Amino acid sequence: MKNGVRLAMALVISMCGVFSIEGLSQTASRLQIRVLSSRADLVSGGDALIEVKAPAGTDLSRLTLTLNGREVTAMLKSGPQNAVFHGLIGGMAVGVNTLLAKMKSSGKAAAASLKVVNHPITGPILSGPHMKPYECRTVESGMGQPLDADCSAARRIEYFYRAKDNTFKPLNDPSGTRPADLVNTTTNDGKTVPYIVRVDSGTINRSIYRIAILDDPKSGAASDAWMPGEGWNRKLSVSFGGGAGTQYNQGVNQANNALNHLFLSRGFAFMISTELVNQQHGNAVLQGETLMMLKEFFIERYGVPKWTVGFGGSGGAIQQLVITQIYPGLLDGLQPSASFPDSTLHTADCGLLQNFWRKADPKIWTKEKRAAVEGYTDGTCAAWERSFVPVLTATNAKGCALNDASKVYDPVKNPGGVRCTMQEMRVNIYGRDPKTGFARKPQDNVGWEYGLAALNSGAISVDEFLDLNEKIGGNDIDGNFIPQRVAGDPVALRAVYDSGLMNSGAGDWPMFRSCISGLIRIQ
C-alpha cells in the first residue's frame, strides 16, 4: 500500500457529522471562519461555502474578507443567525489558499485567517493516481463530447414533471404554460407543490453525476444563483448501484435515471453518479472520495442538508457499509438491502468449489452434499461464480469493458496490456509487485478447511472431506485455477485492513433498512 493513500485514510477517519471538523481559525476569539461544504484541506473545484461568525450585532459593513489578498466581501450574505455570514467563495487556486477576515470595532481591529487546500474538480484528492487507460462515456450519457482527457462535460440543467399517468415527462419549456397532466406532490414536511423536478448534470472526479430536486421554475429564482424551492425538505438521498466491476471507463447514466419517485415525491433531493455504481470499479476508497466531492458540490449549490442517507442493494449495500467506516460523516444513515459481509472471500471460494464439482464424481458429490459444503441454498454458489468470479480473471475483456479490446492483457500476445481484475481497480491501495508489475493480490486460501461444518454435521464423510481439501486448489495471479492453494500477498493483505476495505462494521450510523425488500416510510 502506498504511504500517501494510507495517510489519506488516517485523515479521513476524523470526519463526522456533516463535515463538522471543518478547518477553523480564530486569531481573535471574536471572529471565526470555517468551511461548511467540506473539510478545509479537502476542497475541490476552486470554491467553497464559507461561514464567517462575528460578535452578536455585527453588521456586514464592518467586515472585510479577502482570498489570497483579493477582496471577496461582496460574496458574503447574512446567514440564518445574527452576525453569521455565508458565502460561496470562488477563484481559489489549486493548492493552499488563505482566507482572511477583518472586523473594525471601537477603533480596534480583529482578524481571523483560514488555510484552504483546493484540489481539481477532476480529482484525485485521496484515492491516488487515476487509472489508465480510461474511456469517456459522456456521449453515451447525452452530455456531448468530452472536454478534456478527464472526460469532463459541461454542467447542464433539465426539467421533468410528474404526469397523471404516473410517469415522468420532459418539461421542455420550464417558463411556459404548465402541462395539463401535471400533478402536485405533498412532501413529508406537509408542503404541496407542483411535481416538477430539476435535474442538474455534470462531471466530478471523472464521474457523471445527476442531482434531482423539486423546483418550481416559475418561482423567480435566477438560474445563476439558484436556491432550492420550497419543495425541498432539506434532506439528501444518495443512490449506490450494485454489482462488482473492473471497468476501464467512465460509466453511463441518463438524466431520467435520477427520477426516483419514492424520494422526490416526499421532498428529498436524490443524487446518482456513475462512480457510485459498484459494477464500475469496485473501489470504496475511490467511491468515498467521489461521494465527498459530490456532497461538497451539492452543499455549495443547494445548501447544507439536515442529513444524508444512502440507498441501494448488493454492491450498493457494500459501498454504504464500507464508505461509512472509511469516511465517517458523509452518510448519516444507511438503507442497505441484499447486504452481506466478506463477499470477496465467499465468491472466490465459490469459484474454487464449482471447479472441483465439475471434475468430481456426481454420484459421490450429490446436490445435497454440495449444498452442505457451500453453506448456501442450491444454486447460489454457482450463480456467484458466473456473476463475480470473472473479476478475478486478468484476461476477462468483457469485464474491462473497453471499446478497444486490443488493450486487454494476454499472457502471450499482450503481456503489457490492462488487466481486468479487482486488485487492479485497487492498485493504489494494494501496490504493485515489483517482480511482475501486476497489482498485489490479497486472496488467500492456505489453511482453509473446506466443508468442515458439513463434516461435523455428518453430511459428508472424512474421506470426502480429505479429498475435497486435497484437490480444491487455488487461483494464480491471472485468476486461473491451479492445483495448489495460494497465499495472499502480505502487503496487500495488510492494506485491506489498513485502508478500511475489510468490512468490520466500524461505521456507527443507523440503518433504516437491511436485508429486506419493499418500501418503508421515510421521515
Short mmCIF file of N, CA and C in Angstrom, two decimals, residues 254-319:
data_model
loop_
_atom_site.label_atom_id
_atom_site.label_comp_id
_atom_site.label_asym_id
_atom_site.label_seq_id
_atom_site.Cartn_x
_atom_site.Cartn_y
_atom_site.Cartn_z
N GLN A 254 -28.23 8.43 -17.46
CA GLN A 254 -29.05 9.43 -18.14
C GLN A 254 -29.72 10.30 -17.09
N ALA A 255 -30.16 11.48 -17.51
CA ALA A 255 -30.80 12.41 -16.58
C ALA A 255 -32.03 11.79 -15.93
N ASN A 256 -32.80 11.02 -16.70
CA ASN A 256 -34.03 10.45 -16.12
C ASN A 256 -33.76 9.30 -15.15
N ASN A 257 -32.51 8.83 -15.09
CA ASN A 257 -32.18 7.80 -14.09
C ASN A 257 -32.25 8.35 -12.67
N ALA A 258 -32.21 9.68 -12.52
CA ALA A 258 -32.27 10.29 -11.20
C ALA A 258 -33.69 10.56 -10.74
N LEU A 259 -34.68 10.19 -11.54
CA LEU A 259 -36.07 10.50 -11.20
C LEU A 259 -36.66 9.40 -10.32
N ASN A 260 -36.28 9.40 -9.07
CA ASN A 260 -36.74 8.40 -8.11
C ASN A 260 -37.99 8.92 -7.39
N HIS A 261 -39.13 8.36 -7.75
CA HIS A 261 -40.41 8.85 -7.22
C HIS A 261 -40.50 8.70 -5.71
N LEU A 262 -39.98 7.61 -5.17
CA LEU A 262 -40.07 7.37 -3.73
C LEU A 262 -39.51 8.54 -2.93
N PHE A 263 -38.36 9.03 -3.33
CA PHE A 263 -37.71 10.11 -2.60
C PHE A 263 -38.19 11.49 -3.05
N LEU A 264 -38.25 11.71 -4.35
CA LEU A 264 -38.60 13.04 -4.85
C LEU A 264 -40.00 13.46 -4.43
N SER A 265 -40.94 12.54 -4.45
CA SER A 265 -42.32 12.89 -4.09
C SER A 265 -42.42 13.33 -2.65
N ARG A 266 -41.50 12.91 -1.82
CA ARG A 266 -41.50 13.28 -0.40
C ARG A 266 -40.66 14.52 -0.12
N GLY A 267 -40.01 15.04 -1.14
CA GLY A 267 -39.25 16.27 -0.97
C GLY A 267 -37.76 16.10 -0.88
N PHE A 268 -37.26 14.87 -0.90
CA PHE A 268 -35.81 14.62 -0.84
C PHE A 268 -35.13 15.07 -2.13
N ALA A 269 -33.91 15.54 -2.03
CA ALA A 269 -33.03 15.61 -3.19
C ALA A 269 -32.47 14.21 -3.41
N PHE A 270 -32.22 13.85 -4.67
CA PHE A 270 -31.77 12.50 -5.00
C PHE A 270 -30.57 12.60 -5.93
N MET A 271 -29.49 11.92 -5.56
CA MET A 271 -28.22 12.03 -6.29
C MET A 271 -27.76 10.67 -6.78
N ILE A 272 -27.30 10.61 -8.04
CA ILE A 272 -26.68 9.41 -8.58
C ILE A 272 -25.35 9.80 -9.22
N SER A 273 -24.48 8.81 -9.40
CA SER A 273 -23.18 9.04 -10.03
C SER A 273 -22.71 7.73 -10.64
N THR A 274 -22.06 7.81 -11.79
CA THR A 274 -21.53 6.59 -12.40
C THR A 274 -20.47 5.93 -11.52
N GLU A 275 -19.75 6.72 -10.72
CA GLU A 275 -18.73 6.14 -9.85
C GLU A 275 -19.35 5.41 -8.67
N LEU A 276 -20.56 5.79 -8.30
CA LEU A 276 -21.22 5.16 -7.15
C LEU A 276 -22.04 3.95 -7.59
N VAL A 277 -21.58 3.28 -8.63
CA VAL A 277 -22.11 2.00 -9.08
C VAL A 277 -20.98 1.00 -8.94
N ASN A 278 -21.15 0.01 -8.10
CA ASN A 278 -20.04 -0.90 -7.80
C ASN A 278 -19.61 -1.70 -9.03
N GLN A 279 -20.49 -1.81 -10.02
CA GLN A 279 -20.16 -2.52 -11.24
C GLN A 279 -19.07 -1.80 -12.03
N GLN A 280 -18.80 -0.54 -11.70
CA GLN A 280 -17.78 0.21 -12.43
C GLN A 280 -16.36 -0.17 -12.02
N HIS A 281 -16.01 0.11 -10.75
CA HIS A 281 -14.62 -0.04 -10.35
C HIS A 281 -14.40 -0.78 -9.03
N GLY A 282 -15.43 -0.99 -8.25
CA GLY A 282 -15.29 -1.79 -7.03
C GLY A 282 -14.21 -1.32 -6.09
N ASN A 283 -14.10 -0.01 -5.90
CA ASN A 283 -13.05 0.56 -5.04
C ASN A 283 -13.70 1.56 -4.11
N ALA A 284 -13.95 1.18 -2.86
CA ALA A 284 -14.67 2.04 -1.92
C ALA A 284 -13.87 3.28 -1.55
N VAL A 285 -12.55 3.24 -1.65
CA VAL A 285 -11.75 4.44 -1.38
C VAL A 285 -12.05 5.49 -2.44
N LEU A 286 -12.07 5.08 -3.70
CA LEU A 286 -12.41 5.99 -4.80
C LEU A 286 -13.87 6.42 -4.73
N GLN A 287 -14.75 5.47 -4.43
CA GLN A 287 -16.17 5.79 -4.35
C GLN A 287 -16.45 6.79 -3.23
N GLY A 288 -15.81 6.59 -2.08
CA GLY A 288 -15.99 7.52 -0.97
C GLY A 288 -15.45 8.89 -1.28
N GLU A 289 -14.31 8.95 -1.96
CA GLU A 289 -13.76 10.24 -2.38
C GLU A 289 -14.73 10.95 -3.30
N THR A 290 -15.32 10.21 -4.23
CA THR A 290 -16.29 10.81 -5.16
C THR A 290 -17.51 11.32 -4.41
N LEU A 291 -18.01 10.53 -3.47
CA LEU A 291 -19.14 10.99 -2.66
C LEU A 291 -18.78 12.26 -1.90
N MET A 292 -17.58 12.32 -1.36
CA MET A 292 -17.13 13.51 -0.63
C MET A 292 -17.16 14.73 -1.54
N MET A 293 -16.67 14.60 -2.77
CA MET A 293 -16.63 15.72 -3.70
C MET A 293 -18.03 16.09 -4.18
N LEU A 294 -18.87 15.07 -4.40
CA LEU A 294 -20.25 15.34 -4.82
C LEU A 294 -21.03 16.05 -3.74
N LYS A 295 -20.83 15.62 -2.51
CA LYS A 295 -21.57 16.26 -1.42
C LYS A 295 -21.10 17.70 -1.23
N GLU A 296 -19.82 17.93 -1.39
CA GLU A 296 -19.31 19.31 -1.34
C GLU A 296 -20.00 20.17 -2.39
N PHE A 297 -20.06 19.66 -3.62
CA PHE A 297 -20.71 20.40 -4.71
C PHE A 297 -22.18 20.66 -4.37
N PHE A 298 -22.86 19.65 -3.86
CA PHE A 298 -24.28 19.80 -3.52
C PHE A 298 -24.47 20.91 -2.48
N ILE A 299 -23.65 20.89 -1.44
CA ILE A 299 -23.78 21.89 -0.38
C ILE A 299 -23.52 23.29 -0.92
N GLU A 300 -22.54 23.41 -1.79
CA GLU A 300 -22.21 24.72 -2.35
C GLU A 300 -23.34 25.28 -3.21
N ARG A 301 -24.07 24.41 -3.90
CA ARG A 301 -25.12 24.87 -4.81
C ARG A 301 -26.51 24.89 -4.18
N TYR A 302 -26.75 24.04 -3.19
CA TYR A 302 -28.10 23.90 -2.66
C TYR A 302 -28.21 24.14 -1.16
N GLY A 303 -27.12 24.07 -0.44
CA GLY A 303 -27.15 24.27 0.99
C GLY A 303 -26.85 23.00 1.76
N VAL A 304 -26.61 23.15 3.05
CA VAL A 304 -26.27 22.01 3.91
C VAL A 304 -27.54 21.21 4.22
N PRO A 305 -27.60 19.93 3.86
CA PRO A 305 -28.79 19.14 4.17
C PRO A 305 -28.88 18.83 5.66
N LYS A 306 -30.11 18.62 6.14
CA LYS A 306 -30.29 18.21 7.53
C LYS A 306 -29.57 16.89 7.77
N TRP A 307 -29.74 15.97 6.86
CA TRP A 307 -28.98 14.73 6.91
C TRP A 307 -28.96 14.09 5.53
N THR A 308 -28.04 13.15 5.36
CA THR A 308 -27.83 12.47 4.08
C THR A 308 -27.94 10.97 4.31
N VAL A 309 -28.73 10.30 3.48
CA VAL A 309 -28.95 8.86 3.65
C VAL A 309 -28.55 8.14 2.37
N GLY A 310 -27.92 6.97 2.52
CA GLY A 310 -27.58 6.13 1.38
C GLY A 310 -28.74 5.22 1.04
N PHE A 311 -28.72 4.71 -0.19
CA PHE A 311 -29.82 3.88 -0.68
C PHE A 311 -29.27 2.94 -1.74
N GLY A 312 -29.45 1.62 -1.59
CA GLY A 312 -29.00 0.69 -2.61
C GLY A 312 -28.74 -0.69 -2.06
N GLY A 313 -28.74 -1.68 -2.97
CA GLY A 313 -28.59 -3.06 -2.55
C GLY A 313 -27.40 -3.76 -3.17
N SER A 314 -27.05 -4.91 -2.57
CA SER A 314 -25.97 -5.77 -3.03
C SER A 314 -24.66 -4.97 -3.05
N GLY A 315 -24.06 -4.75 -4.23
CA GLY A 315 -22.86 -3.93 -4.29
C GLY A 315 -23.10 -2.52 -3.80
N GLY A 316 -24.35 -2.05 -3.89
CA GLY A 316 -24.70 -0.75 -3.33
C GLY A 316 -24.72 -0.77 -1.82
N ALA A 317 -25.09 -1.91 -1.24
CA ALA A 317 -25.03 -2.06 0.21
C ALA A 317 -23.58 -2.09 0.69
N ILE A 318 -22.74 -2.82 -0.05
CA ILE A 318 -21.32 -2.89 0.30
C ILE A 318 -20.71 -1.49 0.32
N GLN A 319 -21.03 -0.69 -0.70
CA GLN A 319 -20.50 0.68 -0.74
C GLN A 319 -20.90 1.46 0.50
#
